[in-house]
Short mmCIF file of C-alpha atoms in Angstrom, two decimals:
data_model
loop_
_atom_site.label_atom_id
_atom_site.label_comp_id
_atom_site.label_asym_id
_atom_site.label_seq_id
_atom_site.Cartn_x
_atom_site.Cartn_y
_atom_site.Cartn_z
CA GLY A 28 -6.91 -65.59 -56.23
CA GLU A 29 -7.13 -65.48 -52.86
CA ASN A 30 -8.39 -68.90 -50.99
CA VAL A 31 -9.13 -69.50 -47.60
CA GLU A 32 -8.84 -72.95 -45.82
CA GLN A 33 -10.10 -73.26 -42.50
CA HIS A 34 -9.96 -75.97 -39.50
CA PRO A 35 -11.54 -77.96 -38.17
CA SER A 36 -15.02 -77.79 -39.40
CA THR A 37 -16.43 -78.67 -35.93
CA LEU A 38 -15.39 -78.35 -32.71
CA SER A 39 -16.94 -79.70 -29.30
CA VAL A 40 -15.22 -78.25 -26.16
CA GLN A 41 -15.97 -78.58 -22.30
CA GLU A 42 -17.31 -75.25 -20.86
CA GLY A 43 -13.90 -73.88 -19.32
CA ASP A 44 -11.85 -74.81 -22.09
CA SER A 45 -9.74 -73.62 -25.30
CA ALA A 46 -11.09 -73.53 -28.41
CA VAL A 47 -8.62 -72.85 -31.16
CA ILE A 48 -9.68 -72.69 -35.06
CA LYS A 49 -6.74 -72.43 -37.60
CA CYS A 50 -7.29 -70.49 -41.13
CA THR A 51 -4.78 -70.54 -44.07
CA TYR A 52 -4.38 -68.23 -46.82
CA SER A 53 -2.67 -67.96 -49.86
CA ASP A 54 -1.89 -64.82 -51.18
CA SER A 55 0.72 -63.23 -49.56
CA ALA A 56 -0.94 -59.88 -50.57
CA SER A 57 -3.29 -60.20 -47.93
CA ASN A 58 -2.91 -57.67 -45.26
CA TYR A 59 -6.44 -57.76 -43.00
CA PHE A 60 -7.72 -60.76 -41.16
CA PRO A 61 -11.20 -60.53 -39.38
CA TRP A 62 -13.06 -63.13 -37.33
CA TYR A 63 -16.70 -63.38 -37.76
CA LYS A 64 -19.04 -65.11 -35.20
CA GLN A 65 -22.56 -65.94 -36.27
CA GLU A 66 -25.30 -67.24 -33.80
CA LEU A 67 -28.25 -69.46 -34.99
CA GLY A 68 -30.57 -67.21 -36.82
CA LYS A 69 -28.70 -64.60 -37.36
CA GLY A 70 -26.10 -62.34 -39.74
CA PRO A 71 -22.12 -62.28 -38.76
CA GLN A 72 -20.81 -60.16 -36.09
CA LEU A 73 -17.17 -59.08 -36.28
CA ILE A 74 -15.64 -60.58 -33.17
CA ILE A 75 -11.76 -59.58 -33.71
CA ASP A 76 -9.41 -58.54 -36.46
CA ILE A 77 -5.77 -58.50 -37.04
CA ARG A 78 -3.45 -56.52 -40.01
CA SER A 79 -0.50 -57.94 -41.40
CA ASN A 80 2.09 -55.73 -39.12
CA VAL A 81 0.78 -57.05 -36.02
CA GLY A 82 1.53 -60.47 -34.49
CA GLU A 83 -0.92 -60.98 -31.66
CA LYS A 84 -4.13 -59.07 -30.92
CA LYS A 85 -6.11 -59.94 -27.78
CA ASP A 86 -9.81 -58.94 -26.61
CA GLN A 87 -10.67 -60.41 -23.05
CA ARG A 88 -11.20 -64.04 -23.86
CA ILE A 89 -10.22 -64.22 -27.45
CA ALA A 90 -7.18 -63.69 -29.06
CA VAL A 91 -5.80 -64.11 -32.78
CA THR A 92 -2.34 -64.38 -33.94
CA LEU A 93 -1.15 -64.29 -37.30
CA ASN A 94 2.31 -65.99 -38.81
CA LYS A 95 2.80 -63.64 -42.15
CA THR A 96 5.72 -66.28 -43.30
CA ALA A 97 3.20 -69.54 -43.01
CA LYS A 98 0.45 -67.55 -44.09
CA HIS A 99 -1.51 -68.77 -41.46
CA PHE A 100 -3.78 -67.46 -38.42
CA SER A 101 -5.41 -68.37 -35.55
CA LEU A 102 -8.56 -67.56 -33.48
CA HIS A 103 -8.16 -68.58 -29.68
CA ILE A 104 -10.70 -68.71 -27.03
CA THR A 105 -10.39 -69.39 -23.65
CA GLU A 106 -12.48 -70.31 -20.49
CA THR A 107 -14.98 -71.23 -22.83
CA GLN A 108 -18.86 -70.68 -21.91
CA PRO A 109 -22.04 -71.85 -23.54
CA GLU A 110 -22.64 -68.55 -25.37
CA ASP A 111 -19.84 -69.12 -27.21
CA SER A 112 -21.17 -71.89 -29.23
CA ALA A 113 -21.97 -70.38 -32.64
CA VAL A 114 -20.22 -70.64 -36.24
CA TYR A 115 -17.16 -68.80 -36.47
CA PHE A 116 -15.76 -67.54 -39.89
CA CYS A 117 -12.38 -66.48 -40.84
CA ALA A 118 -11.60 -63.94 -43.86
CA ALA A 119 -8.47 -62.39 -45.43
CA ARG A 120 -8.62 -59.58 -47.50
CA GLN A 121 -6.65 -59.68 -50.98
CA ALA A 122 -4.97 -56.37 -51.98
CA GLY A 123 -8.26 -54.81 -53.90
CA THR A 124 -11.79 -54.84 -52.12
CA ALA A 125 -13.40 -58.24 -51.53
CA LEU A 126 -13.20 -60.22 -48.13
CA ILE A 127 -12.78 -63.93 -48.99
CA PHE A 128 -14.04 -66.19 -45.75
CA GLY A 129 -13.14 -69.52 -44.87
CA LYS A 130 -16.08 -71.83 -44.53
CA GLY A 131 -16.63 -71.84 -41.06
CA THR A 132 -16.20 -73.85 -37.47
CA THR A 133 -19.26 -74.88 -35.52
CA LEU A 134 -18.15 -74.41 -31.98
CA SER A 135 -20.12 -76.40 -29.65
CA VAL A 136 -19.37 -75.69 -25.51
CA SER A 137 -20.95 -78.43 -23.54
CA SER A 138 -21.64 -77.49 -19.42
CA ASN B 21 -30.30 -47.32 -35.14
CA ALA B 22 -31.74 -50.43 -36.94
CA GLY B 23 -28.39 -50.98 -39.00
CA VAL B 24 -29.15 -53.02 -42.05
CA THR B 25 -32.47 -54.77 -42.77
CA GLN B 26 -33.55 -57.49 -45.30
CA THR B 27 -37.11 -58.49 -46.54
CA PRO B 28 -38.51 -60.96 -46.54
CA LYS B 29 -36.68 -63.00 -44.25
CA PHE B 30 -38.28 -65.98 -45.64
CA GLN B 31 -38.83 -66.73 -49.57
CA VAL B 32 -40.40 -69.90 -51.67
CA LEU B 33 -40.36 -69.67 -55.23
CA LYS B 34 -40.74 -72.55 -58.28
CA THR B 35 -38.53 -72.55 -60.96
CA GLY B 36 -38.33 -69.75 -63.54
CA GLN B 37 -39.95 -67.13 -61.19
CA SER B 38 -38.34 -63.83 -60.61
CA MET B 39 -37.80 -61.65 -57.03
CA THR B 40 -36.06 -58.72 -55.58
CA LEU B 41 -34.33 -59.17 -52.20
CA GLN B 42 -34.14 -55.65 -50.30
CA CYS B 43 -31.18 -54.19 -48.40
CA ALA B 44 -31.43 -50.81 -46.48
CA GLN B 45 -28.59 -49.65 -43.90
CA ASP B 46 -29.00 -46.21 -41.61
CA MET B 47 -25.13 -46.08 -40.48
CA ASN B 48 -24.35 -44.01 -43.65
CA HIS B 49 -21.96 -46.59 -45.11
CA ASN B 50 -20.45 -46.06 -48.47
CA SER B 51 -20.17 -49.50 -49.48
CA MET B 52 -22.97 -52.58 -49.60
CA TYR B 53 -22.64 -55.89 -50.08
CA TRP B 54 -24.71 -59.41 -50.92
CA TYR B 55 -23.57 -62.66 -49.82
CA ARG B 56 -25.33 -66.16 -50.25
CA GLN B 57 -24.05 -68.70 -47.54
CA ASP B 58 -24.65 -72.24 -48.37
CA PRO B 59 -24.10 -75.53 -45.96
CA GLY B 60 -20.67 -76.19 -45.81
CA MET B 61 -19.63 -73.61 -48.17
CA GLY B 62 -19.13 -70.75 -46.45
CA LEU B 63 -19.86 -67.13 -46.98
CA ARG B 64 -19.74 -66.29 -50.93
CA LEU B 65 -19.60 -62.64 -52.30
CA ILE B 66 -22.36 -62.08 -55.33
CA TYR B 67 -22.02 -58.35 -56.00
CA TYR B 68 -20.83 -55.49 -54.18
CA SER B 69 -21.43 -51.37 -54.40
CA ALA B 70 -17.97 -49.72 -53.40
CA SER B 71 -19.99 -46.18 -53.51
CA GLU B 72 -23.52 -45.28 -54.70
CA GLY B 73 -23.56 -45.57 -58.53
CA THR B 74 -21.18 -48.26 -58.76
CA THR B 75 -21.61 -52.13 -58.48
CA ASP B 76 -19.19 -54.74 -59.36
CA LYS B 77 -19.12 -58.79 -59.42
CA GLY B 78 -18.04 -60.63 -57.02
CA GLU B 79 -17.23 -64.61 -56.88
CA VAL B 80 -20.70 -66.05 -57.96
CA PRO B 81 -22.48 -63.48 -59.93
CA ASN B 82 -24.33 -65.94 -62.36
CA GLY B 83 -28.34 -65.18 -62.23
CA TYR B 84 -28.38 -62.41 -60.31
CA ASN B 85 -28.63 -58.72 -60.80
CA VAL B 86 -28.25 -56.03 -58.49
CA SER B 87 -29.44 -52.06 -58.26
CA ARG B 88 -27.84 -49.27 -55.77
CA LEU B 89 -30.62 -47.23 -55.81
CA ASN B 90 -29.03 -44.73 -53.49
CA LYS B 91 -26.31 -44.57 -50.48
CA ARG B 92 -29.23 -46.83 -48.55
CA GLU B 93 -30.68 -49.05 -50.51
CA PHE B 94 -28.85 -52.27 -52.53
CA SER B 95 -31.07 -54.59 -53.94
CA LEU B 96 -30.51 -57.96 -55.53
CA ARG B 97 -32.66 -59.52 -58.00
CA LEU B 98 -33.40 -63.16 -59.58
CA GLU B 99 -34.43 -62.71 -62.90
CA SER B 100 -35.32 -66.53 -63.53
CA ALA B 101 -34.78 -68.31 -60.32
CA ALA B 102 -33.46 -71.63 -60.47
CA PRO B 103 -32.99 -74.67 -57.25
CA SER B 104 -29.53 -73.78 -57.22
CA GLN B 105 -30.01 -70.35 -56.11
CA THR B 106 -31.75 -71.98 -52.98
CA SER B 107 -30.07 -70.21 -50.03
CA VAL B 108 -29.43 -67.99 -47.56
CA TYR B 109 -28.31 -64.30 -48.47
CA PHE B 110 -27.19 -61.72 -46.44
CA CYS B 111 -26.87 -58.17 -47.04
CA ALA B 112 -24.04 -56.38 -45.44
CA SER B 113 -22.50 -52.66 -45.49
CA SER B 114 -19.15 -50.80 -43.95
CA VAL B 115 -17.37 -47.43 -44.35
CA GLU B 116 -15.48 -47.77 -47.64
CA ALA B 117 -14.27 -50.71 -49.08
CA GLY B 118 -10.86 -51.81 -49.92
CA VAL B 119 -9.98 -50.77 -46.38
CA ALA B 120 -9.88 -53.01 -43.20
CA ASN B 121 -13.44 -51.77 -42.33
CA GLU B 122 -15.63 -54.11 -40.38
CA GLN B 123 -18.54 -55.31 -42.11
CA PHE B 124 -22.18 -55.00 -40.91
CA PHE B 125 -24.48 -57.90 -41.60
CA GLY B 126 -28.19 -58.04 -42.08
CA PRO B 127 -30.50 -60.76 -40.25
CA GLY B 128 -30.72 -62.60 -44.01
CA THR B 129 -33.33 -63.57 -46.59
CA ARG B 130 -33.67 -67.43 -46.34
CA LEU B 131 -34.88 -68.62 -50.11
CA THR B 132 -36.20 -71.87 -51.47
CA VAL B 133 -36.62 -72.52 -55.01
CA LEU B 134 -38.60 -75.26 -56.09
#
């Protein structure tokens, strides 16, 4: 079955710096790659997603890139702000129904 | 709209006790899911219901049962709780399973089994 590896597990940056979180997946049939943000005490919330027919997608300060050949995808956050501090999860969808999540990255942005 | 609601927010059980976690959504979604979240383990799917009347096992179904009561409600039952089931449980819903639909998560239930 699908396996999603996520790195790093923790990431600390200064306000205004960029942050990059990387994920690899194992199932070449996976075709949908969402990113979720989880704030303390809340459920995860979708922030951006990408499909396998697209290489890059941007939404204001966040962007996701996908390399199908290498089977990895990354989340890029530019001009980080304290409110970006949260746990971020990547996920991949197998051919089927289940989303498989990575183990999460705790991002801390200090001002 | 309330989105996805879960009750209770917190629960402490003794080993061997049973309980049911409740979940409801008001977005007219067809698919609903139960996940557990443990430190360093991410989110793992316990059970899901692609549509009313159907349920399927996820990655970690042992020790749990589910009921899709109607289109709105999806409950998770622990028949005989064990300390290994101490976790935060999240319910989620989406328009449909099997396609690239956003999953909307509830606020979670924090369960401790002593």
